[in-house]
Coordinates of C-alpha atoms and ligand atoms in Angstrom, one line a residue:
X1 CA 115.3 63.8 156.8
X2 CA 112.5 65.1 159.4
X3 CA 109.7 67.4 157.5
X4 CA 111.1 70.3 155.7
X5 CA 109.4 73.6 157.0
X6 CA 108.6 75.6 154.4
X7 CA 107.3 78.9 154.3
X8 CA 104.8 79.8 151.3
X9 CA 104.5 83.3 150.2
X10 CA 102.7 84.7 146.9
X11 CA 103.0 88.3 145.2
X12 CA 101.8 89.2 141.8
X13 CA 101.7 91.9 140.0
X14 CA 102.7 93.4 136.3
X15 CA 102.8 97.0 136.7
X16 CA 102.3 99.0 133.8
X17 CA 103.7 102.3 135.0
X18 CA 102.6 104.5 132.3
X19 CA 99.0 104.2 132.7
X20 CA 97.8 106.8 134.6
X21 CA 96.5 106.6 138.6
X22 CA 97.2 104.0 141.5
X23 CA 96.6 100.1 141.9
X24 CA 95.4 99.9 145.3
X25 CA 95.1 97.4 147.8
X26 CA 90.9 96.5 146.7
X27 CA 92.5 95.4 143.8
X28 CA 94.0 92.5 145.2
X29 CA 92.8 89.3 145.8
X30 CA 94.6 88.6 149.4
X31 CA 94.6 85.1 151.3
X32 CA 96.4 84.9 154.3
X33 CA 97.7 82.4 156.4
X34 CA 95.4 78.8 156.5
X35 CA 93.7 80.3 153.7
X36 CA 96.1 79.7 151.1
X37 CA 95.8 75.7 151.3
X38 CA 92.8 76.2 149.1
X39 CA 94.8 76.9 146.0
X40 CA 95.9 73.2 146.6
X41 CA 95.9 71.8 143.0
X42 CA 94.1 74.3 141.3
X43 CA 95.4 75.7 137.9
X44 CA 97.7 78.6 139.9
X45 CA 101.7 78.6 140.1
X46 CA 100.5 78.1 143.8
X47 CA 98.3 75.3 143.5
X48 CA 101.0 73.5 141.4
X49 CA 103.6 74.1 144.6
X50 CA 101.4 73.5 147.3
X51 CA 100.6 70.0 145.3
X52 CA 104.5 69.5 145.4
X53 CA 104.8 70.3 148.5
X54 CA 102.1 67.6 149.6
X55 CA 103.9 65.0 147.8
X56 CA 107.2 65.6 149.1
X57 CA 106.1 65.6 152.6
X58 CA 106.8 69.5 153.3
X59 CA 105.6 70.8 156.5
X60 CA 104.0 73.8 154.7
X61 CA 103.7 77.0 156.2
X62 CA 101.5 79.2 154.5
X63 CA 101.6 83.2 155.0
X64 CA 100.3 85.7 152.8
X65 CA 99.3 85.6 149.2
X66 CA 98.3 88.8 147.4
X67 CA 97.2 88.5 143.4
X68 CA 95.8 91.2 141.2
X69 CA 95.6 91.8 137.2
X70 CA 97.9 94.0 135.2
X71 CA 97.6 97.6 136.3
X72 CA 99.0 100.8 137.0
X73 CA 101.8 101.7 140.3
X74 CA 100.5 100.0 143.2
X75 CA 99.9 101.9 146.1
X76 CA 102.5 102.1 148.8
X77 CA 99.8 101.0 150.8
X78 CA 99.8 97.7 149.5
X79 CA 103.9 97.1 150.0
X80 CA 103.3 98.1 153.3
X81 CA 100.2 95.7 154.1
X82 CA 102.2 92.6 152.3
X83 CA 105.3 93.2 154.4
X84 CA 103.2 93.1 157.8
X85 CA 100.9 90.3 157.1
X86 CA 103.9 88.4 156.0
X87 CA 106.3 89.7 158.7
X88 CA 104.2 88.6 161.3
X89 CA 103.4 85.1 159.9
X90 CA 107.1 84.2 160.1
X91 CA 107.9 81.2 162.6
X92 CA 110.8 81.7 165.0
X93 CA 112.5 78.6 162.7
X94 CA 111.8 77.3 159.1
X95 CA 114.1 75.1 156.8
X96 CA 113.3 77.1 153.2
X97 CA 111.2 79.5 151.7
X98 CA 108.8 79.1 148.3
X99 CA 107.8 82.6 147.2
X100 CA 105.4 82.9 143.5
X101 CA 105.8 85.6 142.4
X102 CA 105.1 87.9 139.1
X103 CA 108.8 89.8 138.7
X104 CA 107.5 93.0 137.5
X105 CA 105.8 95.1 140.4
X106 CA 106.4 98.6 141.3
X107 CA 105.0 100.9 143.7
X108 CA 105.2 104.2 144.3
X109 CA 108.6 104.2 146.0
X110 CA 110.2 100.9 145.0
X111 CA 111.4 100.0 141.4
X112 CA 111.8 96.6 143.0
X113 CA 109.2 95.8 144.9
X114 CA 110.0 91.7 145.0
X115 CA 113.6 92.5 145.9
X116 CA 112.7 94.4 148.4
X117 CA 110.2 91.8 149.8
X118 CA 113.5 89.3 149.5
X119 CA 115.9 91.9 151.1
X120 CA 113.7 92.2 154.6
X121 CA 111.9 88.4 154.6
X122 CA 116.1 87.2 154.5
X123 CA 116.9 89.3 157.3
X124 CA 113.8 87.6 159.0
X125 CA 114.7 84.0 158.0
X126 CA 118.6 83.9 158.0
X127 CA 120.2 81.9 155.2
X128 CA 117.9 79.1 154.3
X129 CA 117.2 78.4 150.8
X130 CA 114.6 80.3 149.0
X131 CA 113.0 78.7 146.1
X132 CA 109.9 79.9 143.8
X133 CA 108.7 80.4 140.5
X134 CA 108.3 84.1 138.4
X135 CA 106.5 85.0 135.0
X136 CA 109.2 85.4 132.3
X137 CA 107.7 89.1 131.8
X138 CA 109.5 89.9 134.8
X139 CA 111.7 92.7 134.9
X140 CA 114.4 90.6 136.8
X141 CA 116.7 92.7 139.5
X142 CA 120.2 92.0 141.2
X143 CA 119.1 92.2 143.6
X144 CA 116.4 89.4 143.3
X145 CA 119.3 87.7 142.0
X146 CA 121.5 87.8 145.2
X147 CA 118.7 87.0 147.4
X148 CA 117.2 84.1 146.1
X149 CA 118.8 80.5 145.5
X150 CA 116.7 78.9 142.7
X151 CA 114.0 81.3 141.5
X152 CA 112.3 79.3 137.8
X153 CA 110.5 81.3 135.4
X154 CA 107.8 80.5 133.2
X155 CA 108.9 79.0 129.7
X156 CA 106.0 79.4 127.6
X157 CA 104.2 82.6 126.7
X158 CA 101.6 82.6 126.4
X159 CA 101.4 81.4 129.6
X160 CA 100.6 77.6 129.9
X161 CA 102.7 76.1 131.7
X162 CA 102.9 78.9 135.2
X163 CA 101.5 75.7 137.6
X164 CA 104.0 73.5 136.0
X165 CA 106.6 76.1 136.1
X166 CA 105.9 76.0 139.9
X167 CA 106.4 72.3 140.4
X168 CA 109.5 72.2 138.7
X169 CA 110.8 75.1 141.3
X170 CA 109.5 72.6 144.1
X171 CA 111.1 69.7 142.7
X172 CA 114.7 72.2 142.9
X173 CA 114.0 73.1 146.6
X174 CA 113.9 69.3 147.2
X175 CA 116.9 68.8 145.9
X176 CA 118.5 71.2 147.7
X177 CA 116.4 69.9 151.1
X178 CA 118.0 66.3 150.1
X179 CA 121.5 67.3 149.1
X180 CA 122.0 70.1 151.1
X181 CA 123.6 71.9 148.1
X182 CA 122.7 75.2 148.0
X183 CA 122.7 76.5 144.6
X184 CA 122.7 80.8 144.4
X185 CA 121.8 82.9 141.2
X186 CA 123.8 84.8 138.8
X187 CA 122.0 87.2 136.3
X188 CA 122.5 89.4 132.9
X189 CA 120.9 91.8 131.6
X190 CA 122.2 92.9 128.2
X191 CA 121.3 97.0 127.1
X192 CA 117.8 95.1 125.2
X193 CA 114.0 95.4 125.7
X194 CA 111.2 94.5 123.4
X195 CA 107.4 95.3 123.6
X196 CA 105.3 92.5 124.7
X197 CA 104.3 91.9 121.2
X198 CA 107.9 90.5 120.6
X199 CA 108.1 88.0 123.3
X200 CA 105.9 84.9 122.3
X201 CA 108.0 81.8 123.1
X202 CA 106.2 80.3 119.5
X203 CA 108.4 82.9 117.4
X204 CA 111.8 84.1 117.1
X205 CA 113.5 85.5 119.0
X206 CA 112.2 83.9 122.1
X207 CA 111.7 80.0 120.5
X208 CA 115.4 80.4 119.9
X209 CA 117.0 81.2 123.4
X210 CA 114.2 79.5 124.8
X211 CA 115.5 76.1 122.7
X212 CA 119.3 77.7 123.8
X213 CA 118.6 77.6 127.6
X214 CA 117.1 74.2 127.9
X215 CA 120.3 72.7 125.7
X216 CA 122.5 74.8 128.6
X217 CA 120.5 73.0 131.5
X218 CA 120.9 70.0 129.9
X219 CA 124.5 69.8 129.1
X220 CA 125.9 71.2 132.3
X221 CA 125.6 69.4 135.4
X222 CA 126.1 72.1 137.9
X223 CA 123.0 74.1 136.0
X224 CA 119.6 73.8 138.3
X225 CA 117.6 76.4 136.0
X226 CA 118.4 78.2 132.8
X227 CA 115.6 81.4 132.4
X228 CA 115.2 83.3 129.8
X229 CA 113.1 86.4 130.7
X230 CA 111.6 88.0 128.2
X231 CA 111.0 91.6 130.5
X232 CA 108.0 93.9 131.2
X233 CA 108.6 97.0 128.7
X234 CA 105.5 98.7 130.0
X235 CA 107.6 99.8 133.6
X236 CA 109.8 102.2 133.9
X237 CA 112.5 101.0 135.8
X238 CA 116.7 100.9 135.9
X239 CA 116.4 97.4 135.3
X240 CA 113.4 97.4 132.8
X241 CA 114.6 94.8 130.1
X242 CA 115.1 91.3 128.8
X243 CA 118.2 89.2 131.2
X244 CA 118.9 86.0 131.4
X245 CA 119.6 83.9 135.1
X246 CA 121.1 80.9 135.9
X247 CA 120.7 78.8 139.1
X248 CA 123.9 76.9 139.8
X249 CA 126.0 75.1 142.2
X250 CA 129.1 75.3 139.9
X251 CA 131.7 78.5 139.4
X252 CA 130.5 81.8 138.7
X253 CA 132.9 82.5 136.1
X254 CA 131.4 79.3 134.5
X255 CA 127.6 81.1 135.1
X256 CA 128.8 84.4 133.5
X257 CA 130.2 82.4 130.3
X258 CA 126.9 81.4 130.0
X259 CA 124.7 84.0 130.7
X260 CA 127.2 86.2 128.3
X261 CA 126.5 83.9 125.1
X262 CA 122.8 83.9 125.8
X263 CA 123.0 88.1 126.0
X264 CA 124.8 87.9 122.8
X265 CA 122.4 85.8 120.9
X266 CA 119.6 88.1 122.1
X267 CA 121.3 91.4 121.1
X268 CA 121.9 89.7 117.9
X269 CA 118.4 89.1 117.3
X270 CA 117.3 92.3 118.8
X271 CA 115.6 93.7 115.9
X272 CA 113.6 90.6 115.5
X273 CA 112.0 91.1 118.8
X274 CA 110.8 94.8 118.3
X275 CA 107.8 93.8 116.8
X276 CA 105.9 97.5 116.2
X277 CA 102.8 98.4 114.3
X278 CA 102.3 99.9 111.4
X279 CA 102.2 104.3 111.2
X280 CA 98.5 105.9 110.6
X281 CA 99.5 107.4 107.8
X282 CA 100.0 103.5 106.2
X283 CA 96.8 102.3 107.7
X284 CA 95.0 105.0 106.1
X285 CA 96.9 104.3 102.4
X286 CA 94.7 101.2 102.9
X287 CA 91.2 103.4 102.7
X288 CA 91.8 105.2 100.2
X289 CA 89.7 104.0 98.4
X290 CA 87.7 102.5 101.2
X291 CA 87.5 99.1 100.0
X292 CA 84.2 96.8 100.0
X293 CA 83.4 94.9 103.2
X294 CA 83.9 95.7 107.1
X295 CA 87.5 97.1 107.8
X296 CA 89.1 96.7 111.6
X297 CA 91.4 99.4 112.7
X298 CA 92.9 97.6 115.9
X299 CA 94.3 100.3 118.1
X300 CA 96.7 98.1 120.4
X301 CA 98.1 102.0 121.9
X302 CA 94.6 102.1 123.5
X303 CA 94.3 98.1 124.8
X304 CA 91.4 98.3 127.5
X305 CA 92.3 94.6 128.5
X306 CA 95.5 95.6 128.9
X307 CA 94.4 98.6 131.2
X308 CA 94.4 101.4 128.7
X309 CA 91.7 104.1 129.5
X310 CA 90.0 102.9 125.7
X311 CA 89.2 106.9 125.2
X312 CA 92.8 108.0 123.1
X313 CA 92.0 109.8 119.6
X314 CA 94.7 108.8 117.7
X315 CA 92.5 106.5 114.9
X316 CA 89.5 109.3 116.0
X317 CA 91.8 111.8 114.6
X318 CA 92.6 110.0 111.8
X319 CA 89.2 109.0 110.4
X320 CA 88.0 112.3 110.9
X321 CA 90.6 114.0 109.1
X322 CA 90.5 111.7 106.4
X323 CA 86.7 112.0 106.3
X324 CA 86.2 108.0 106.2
X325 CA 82.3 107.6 105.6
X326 CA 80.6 104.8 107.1
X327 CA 83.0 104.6 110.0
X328 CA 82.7 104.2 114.0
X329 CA 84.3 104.2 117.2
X330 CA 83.7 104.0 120.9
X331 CA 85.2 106.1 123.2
X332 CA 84.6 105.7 126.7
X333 CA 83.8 109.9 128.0
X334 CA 81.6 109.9 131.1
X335 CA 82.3 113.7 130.6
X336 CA 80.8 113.7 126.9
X337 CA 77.9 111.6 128.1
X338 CA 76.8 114.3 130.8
X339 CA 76.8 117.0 128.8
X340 CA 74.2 115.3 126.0
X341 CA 72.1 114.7 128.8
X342 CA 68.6 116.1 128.6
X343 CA 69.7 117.1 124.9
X344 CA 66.7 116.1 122.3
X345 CA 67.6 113.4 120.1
X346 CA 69.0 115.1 116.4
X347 CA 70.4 117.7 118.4
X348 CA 73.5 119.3 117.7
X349 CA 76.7 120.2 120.0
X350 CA 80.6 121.0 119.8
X351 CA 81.9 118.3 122.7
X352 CA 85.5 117.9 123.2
X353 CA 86.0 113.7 123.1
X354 CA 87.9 111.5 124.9
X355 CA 91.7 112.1 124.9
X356 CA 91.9 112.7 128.9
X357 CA 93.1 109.3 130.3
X358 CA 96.5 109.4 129.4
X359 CA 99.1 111.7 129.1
X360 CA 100.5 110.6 125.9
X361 CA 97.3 111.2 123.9
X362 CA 97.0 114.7 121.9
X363 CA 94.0 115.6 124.5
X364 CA 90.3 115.9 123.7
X365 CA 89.4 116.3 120.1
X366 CA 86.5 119.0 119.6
X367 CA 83.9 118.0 117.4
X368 CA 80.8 119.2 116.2
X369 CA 77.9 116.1 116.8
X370 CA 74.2 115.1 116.5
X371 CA 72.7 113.2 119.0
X372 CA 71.3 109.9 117.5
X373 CA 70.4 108.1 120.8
X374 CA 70.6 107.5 124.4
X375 CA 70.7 104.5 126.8
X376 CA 71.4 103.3 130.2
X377 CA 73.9 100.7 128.5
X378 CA 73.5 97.8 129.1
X379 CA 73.3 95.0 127.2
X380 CA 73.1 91.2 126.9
X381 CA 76.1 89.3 125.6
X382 CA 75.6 87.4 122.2
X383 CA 78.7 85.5 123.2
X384 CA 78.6 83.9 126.5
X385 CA 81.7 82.1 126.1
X386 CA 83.4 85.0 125.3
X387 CA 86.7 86.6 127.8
X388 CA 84.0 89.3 128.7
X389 CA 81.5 86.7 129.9
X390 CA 84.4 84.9 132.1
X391 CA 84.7 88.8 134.1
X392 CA 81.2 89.9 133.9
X393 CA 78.5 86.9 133.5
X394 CA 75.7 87.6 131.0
X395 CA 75.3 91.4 131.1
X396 CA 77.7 94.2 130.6
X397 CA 77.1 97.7 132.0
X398 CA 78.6 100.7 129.9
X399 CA 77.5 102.7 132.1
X400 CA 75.2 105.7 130.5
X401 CA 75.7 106.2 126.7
X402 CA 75.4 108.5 124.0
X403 CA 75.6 107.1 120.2
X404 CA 77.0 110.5 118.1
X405 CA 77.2 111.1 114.5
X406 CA 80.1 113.6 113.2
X407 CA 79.8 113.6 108.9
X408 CA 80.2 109.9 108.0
X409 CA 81.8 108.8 111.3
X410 CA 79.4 107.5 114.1
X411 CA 80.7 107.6 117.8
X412 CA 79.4 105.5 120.7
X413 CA 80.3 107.6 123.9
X414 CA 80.1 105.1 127.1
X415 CA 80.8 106.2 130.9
X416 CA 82.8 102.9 131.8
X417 CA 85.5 101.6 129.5
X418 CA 84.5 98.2 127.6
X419 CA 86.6 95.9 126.1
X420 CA 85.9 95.2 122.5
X421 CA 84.9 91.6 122.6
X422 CA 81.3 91.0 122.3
X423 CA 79.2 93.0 119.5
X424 CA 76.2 93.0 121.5
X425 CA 78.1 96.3 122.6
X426 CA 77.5 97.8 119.2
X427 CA 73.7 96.1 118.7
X428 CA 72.7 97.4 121.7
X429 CA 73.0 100.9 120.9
X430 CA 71.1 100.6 117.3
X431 CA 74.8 100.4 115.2
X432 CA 75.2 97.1 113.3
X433 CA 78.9 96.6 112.6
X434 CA 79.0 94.2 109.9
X435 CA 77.3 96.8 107.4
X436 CA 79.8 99.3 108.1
X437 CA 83.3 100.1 106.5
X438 CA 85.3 100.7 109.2
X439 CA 85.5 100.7 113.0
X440 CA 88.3 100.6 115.2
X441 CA 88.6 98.4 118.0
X442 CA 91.2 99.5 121.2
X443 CA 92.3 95.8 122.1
X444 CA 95.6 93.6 120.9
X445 CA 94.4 90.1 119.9
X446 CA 91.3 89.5 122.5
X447 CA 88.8 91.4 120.4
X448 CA 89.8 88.9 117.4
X449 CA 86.8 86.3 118.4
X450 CA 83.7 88.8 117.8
X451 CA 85.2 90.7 114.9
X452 CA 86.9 88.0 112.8
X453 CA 83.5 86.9 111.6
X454 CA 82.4 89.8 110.4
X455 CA 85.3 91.9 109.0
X456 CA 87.0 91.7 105.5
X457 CA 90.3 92.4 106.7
X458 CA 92.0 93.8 109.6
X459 CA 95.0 96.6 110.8
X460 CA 97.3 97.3 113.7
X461 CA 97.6 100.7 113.5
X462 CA 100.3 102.9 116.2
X463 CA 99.2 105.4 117.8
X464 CA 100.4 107.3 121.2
X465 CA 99.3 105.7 123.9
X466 CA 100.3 103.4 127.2
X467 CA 100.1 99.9 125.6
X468 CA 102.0 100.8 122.2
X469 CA 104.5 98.3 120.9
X470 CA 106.8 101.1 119.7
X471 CA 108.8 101.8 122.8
X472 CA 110.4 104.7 121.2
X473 CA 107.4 106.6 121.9
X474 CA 106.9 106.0 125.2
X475 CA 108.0 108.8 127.9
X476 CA 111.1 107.0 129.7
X477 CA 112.9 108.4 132.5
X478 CA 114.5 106.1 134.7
X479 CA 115.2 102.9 132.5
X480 CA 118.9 102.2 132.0
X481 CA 120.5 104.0 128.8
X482 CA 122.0 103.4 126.3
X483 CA 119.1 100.6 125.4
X484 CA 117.9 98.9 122.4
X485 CA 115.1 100.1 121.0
X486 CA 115.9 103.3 122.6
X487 CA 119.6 104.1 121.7
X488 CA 121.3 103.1 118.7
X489 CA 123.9 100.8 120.8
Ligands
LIG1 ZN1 103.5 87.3 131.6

C-alpha cells in the first residue's frame, strides 16, 4: 500500500443551549493547516491520532482545528469560518478522512452542526472513508450516522481515556486502508435522555451498557465499534438524547438487532439514570434547626464552571425567607455593585439582586441592605493547585465588589462571575467561611476541594436554572416528544 492521505479536521464544542447569549468565534482556540502537527502526542483526542497516524505511515493532511469550552449557541459566524478554512484546505485527492470532534454543537441555525460539516466536506471528498473519534455526551444525529464510516466515542466519563479513544478510531481507519472494507454506521436513539449527572460510566446505568457494548464488539466479528452515548441534555435539539451506534461491515438487520437490545436495556434502566437533586423545601427541613458547624447549600442550577451566569436567587430566596442567621452567598451583579458605589460604609439601600442572567430564574430579588465593605476584588489564591489556578495563575479578579448584609444573611456582590473553588474569594472580602452556618456555593462537584475541609455537611439543592439535573424544568421546545424524563412513555 503507498501512503494513505489522510485529511485531519477537528471541531469541538458542547453547546448548552439554554444559557443565555452567543459563543463566538474569540472563544475558540483555532489551528489551521501546518499548525495542527503540534498537537502531535499531547494529551488531546488529536494528539493521540496524529501519533497514530505517524506510526502507521499516513501522509497526514492537516486542515483546520477549532476547540472551545462548554458554552452557549455558537455564532453562525463560527460555522461559517470552519466551513471556509476547511473547504479550502481540501486536496484535489485524498484516501480517508479523520475528523475529532465533540457531537454536541449547535449554532444559531443548525441543530446539527457536525452533520452538517459531514454533509458538505463528503460532497468535497467523494466516498472515501471517514474515521474519527466523539465525546459520548454527544447528541448523536442520522445524519452523522449516514455520513460517517467508523466514528468511536469516548468510553469513560469522566473523560480519561478521549486520546486513547482517538487511537483506537486510527487503528479502525487502518483497517479499512488495509482491507479495503468499508464499514458504514447504523444508529438508535430510544425516546431517553438523562441529565449529565446520570451519565458517569462508574455507576449504573452507564457501567452497565458500557460492560453490554464491549461484550457486543467482542462477540461479533463483523462489529468495528459498539458506542454507547450517553447525550448532551443541556441542548435543545430533535435529536437531543442518549443512542446507541454501531460500526459494521455485517447486515443491517444484524446492526438494528443490536442496537434494539441495547435501547431496551437503557429504557429499562431509565429511571436509574435521572439522577435530580433534592427540592428547597427538603434542603431547608435540614436547617431547621440550623445545626452546629458550616453547612454547604450546592446550587448545581447556577454551575458557573458549567457556564451558568452564578447570580440565580433560588437558595437567595430561600435563606431569606427562611431567615437563616449566620448565612452567605455570592452573587455576581455588576448592576448592584454600581449602585453602592460612593455609598458610605453602614449605609443602607433597597437593591434588586441578581436574577437577570437567565431566563428561568424568578428575576431580581429586592432587598433592603447595609453596606459592610468595598474592594477592587482581587485576591490571591490560597490554593494554587486548585482548577481556578489552572485558568487564571495566582490571582483572581472579581471585578469590583460590594460585601452586603440583609438580617442574618451576608451577600458578597462581585462584577465578574467566579467559580466557587478557592476561599481566598471569601477571605478577601473580610467574611471567613468556616465560622459560618451556611453558604451556598453555585458549582456541581468542582467547588468540593476548598469547602470539604471546612464544612460539617453538605446539600444539592434544585433550583430553576440552566445547569439543573431536573430536565422537567427546563423550557423545551424542539427535542423530540414523547421523551423520558419528559413524557410518561
Ligand atoms: Zn463529555
Amino acid at each position: 500500500m503507498s501512503c494513505p492521505r489522510v485529511l485531519f479536521a477537528g471541531l469541538f464544542h458542547e453547546t448548552h443551549t439554554f444559557l443565555e447569549g452567543a459563543t463566538g468565534l474569540d472563544d475558540f482556540q483555532v489551528l489551521l493547516g501546518a499548525d495542527i502537527l503540534g498537537c502531535k502526542g499531547d494529551s488531546s483526542p488529536m494528539g493521540g491520532a496524529l501519533e497514530s497516524a505517524e506510526e502507521f505511515g499516513w501522509e497526514v493532511l492537516p486542515a483546520v482545528d477549532f476547540r472551545a469550552t462548554p458554552g452557549p449557541t455558537v455564532a453562525d459566524e463560527v460555522v461559517e469560518t470552519f466551513w471556509r478554512e476547511l473547504d479550502a484546505r481540501v486536496p484535489p485527492q485524498v484516501d480517508a478522512v479523520y475528523f475529532v470532534l465533540h457531537g454536541a454543537m449547535v449554532s444559531r441555525s443548525l441543530p446539527d452542526v457536525e452533520g452538517e460539516m459531514l454533509a458538505r466536506l463528503r460532497q468535497r471528498v467523494g466516498d472515501v472513508p471517514v474515521f474519527g473519534v466523539f465525546d459520548l455526551h454527544a447528541n448523536f444525529t442520522s445524519c452523522m450516522a449516514g455520513l460517517a464510516n467508523g466514528l468511536v466515542a469516548y468510553r469513560e466519563n469522566p473523560h480519561t481515556d478521549g486520546r486513547q479513544a482517538a487511537q483506537d478510531a486510527a487503528g479502525l481507519l487502518q483497517r479499512c486502508l488495509i482491507t479495503k472494507q468499508i464499514p458504514r454506521m447504523y444508529w438508535h436513539h430510544p425516546p431517553l435522555m438523562w441529565p449529565p449527572t446520570g451519565t458517569g460510566t462508574a455507576t449504573e446505568p452507564m457501567r452497565s451498557l458500557e460492560d453490554f457494548a464491549r461484550q457486543m464488539e467482542a462477540e461479533t466479528a463483523e462489529f468495528w465499534a459498539v458506542n454507547v452515548v450517553a447525550g448532551f441534555s443541556f441542548a435543545d435539539t430533535a435529536e437531543t438524547g442518549v443512542s446507541f451506534v454501531v460500526v459494521t461491515t455485517g447486515s443491517e438487520a444484524q446492526a438494528q438487532a443490536a442496537l434494539e437490545r441495547m435501547g431496551s436495556r437503557a429504557m429499562q434502566a431509565k429511571e436509574s439514570g435521572n439522577v435530580t437533586d433534592p427540592s428547597v423545601a427538603e434542603a431547608m427541613a435540614q436547617l431547621d434547626p440550623v445545626p452546629p458547624g458550616l453547612t454547604v447549600l450546592v446550587e448545581p442550577s447556577d454551575n458557573i464552571g458549567g457556564g451558568a451566569p452564578g447570580d440565580g436567587t433560588g437558595l437567595l430566596r430561600a435563606l431569606v425567607e427562611r431567615g437563616i442567621p449566620n448565612s452567605a452567598v455570592a452573587i455576581n451583579d455588576p448592576e448592584a455593585v454600581r449602585r453602592l458605589s460612593g455609598m458610605q460604609t453602614g449605609g443602607r439601600a433597597v437593591l434588586p439582586i441578581g436574577g437577570r442572567g437567565s431566563q428561568l430564574d424568578a428575576g431580581p430579588l429586592s432587598l433592603e441592605v447595609e453596606l459592610l465593605r468595598t474592594s477592587a476584588g482581587v485576591f490571591e489564591l490560597e490554593d494554587k493547585q486548585s482548577h481556578l489556578a489552572s485558568m487564571c495563575g495566582d490571582r483572581f479578579d472579581m471585578g469590583p465588589c460590594a460585601v452586603v448584609r440583609h438580617g442574618g444573611l451576608t451577600i458578597l456582590l462581585t462584577s465578574r462571575k467566579t467559580p466557587p473553588f478557592d476561599l481566598g474569594q471569601w477571605r478577601s472580602q473580610g467574611v471567613e467561611p468556616a465560622e459560618l452556618s451556611v453558604i451556598v456555593v453555585k458549582a456541581a462537584v468542582a467547588h468540593r476541594r476548598a469547602y470539604d475541609p471546612i464544612a460539617a455537611r453538605m446539600f444539592w439543592v434544585d433550583t430553576p436554572g440552566p445547569c439543573t439535573s431536573n430536565l422537567r424544568s427546563l423550557p423545551y421546545r424542539r427535542i423530540r416528544r414523547p421523551i423520558y424524563p419528559l413524557d410518561t412513555p
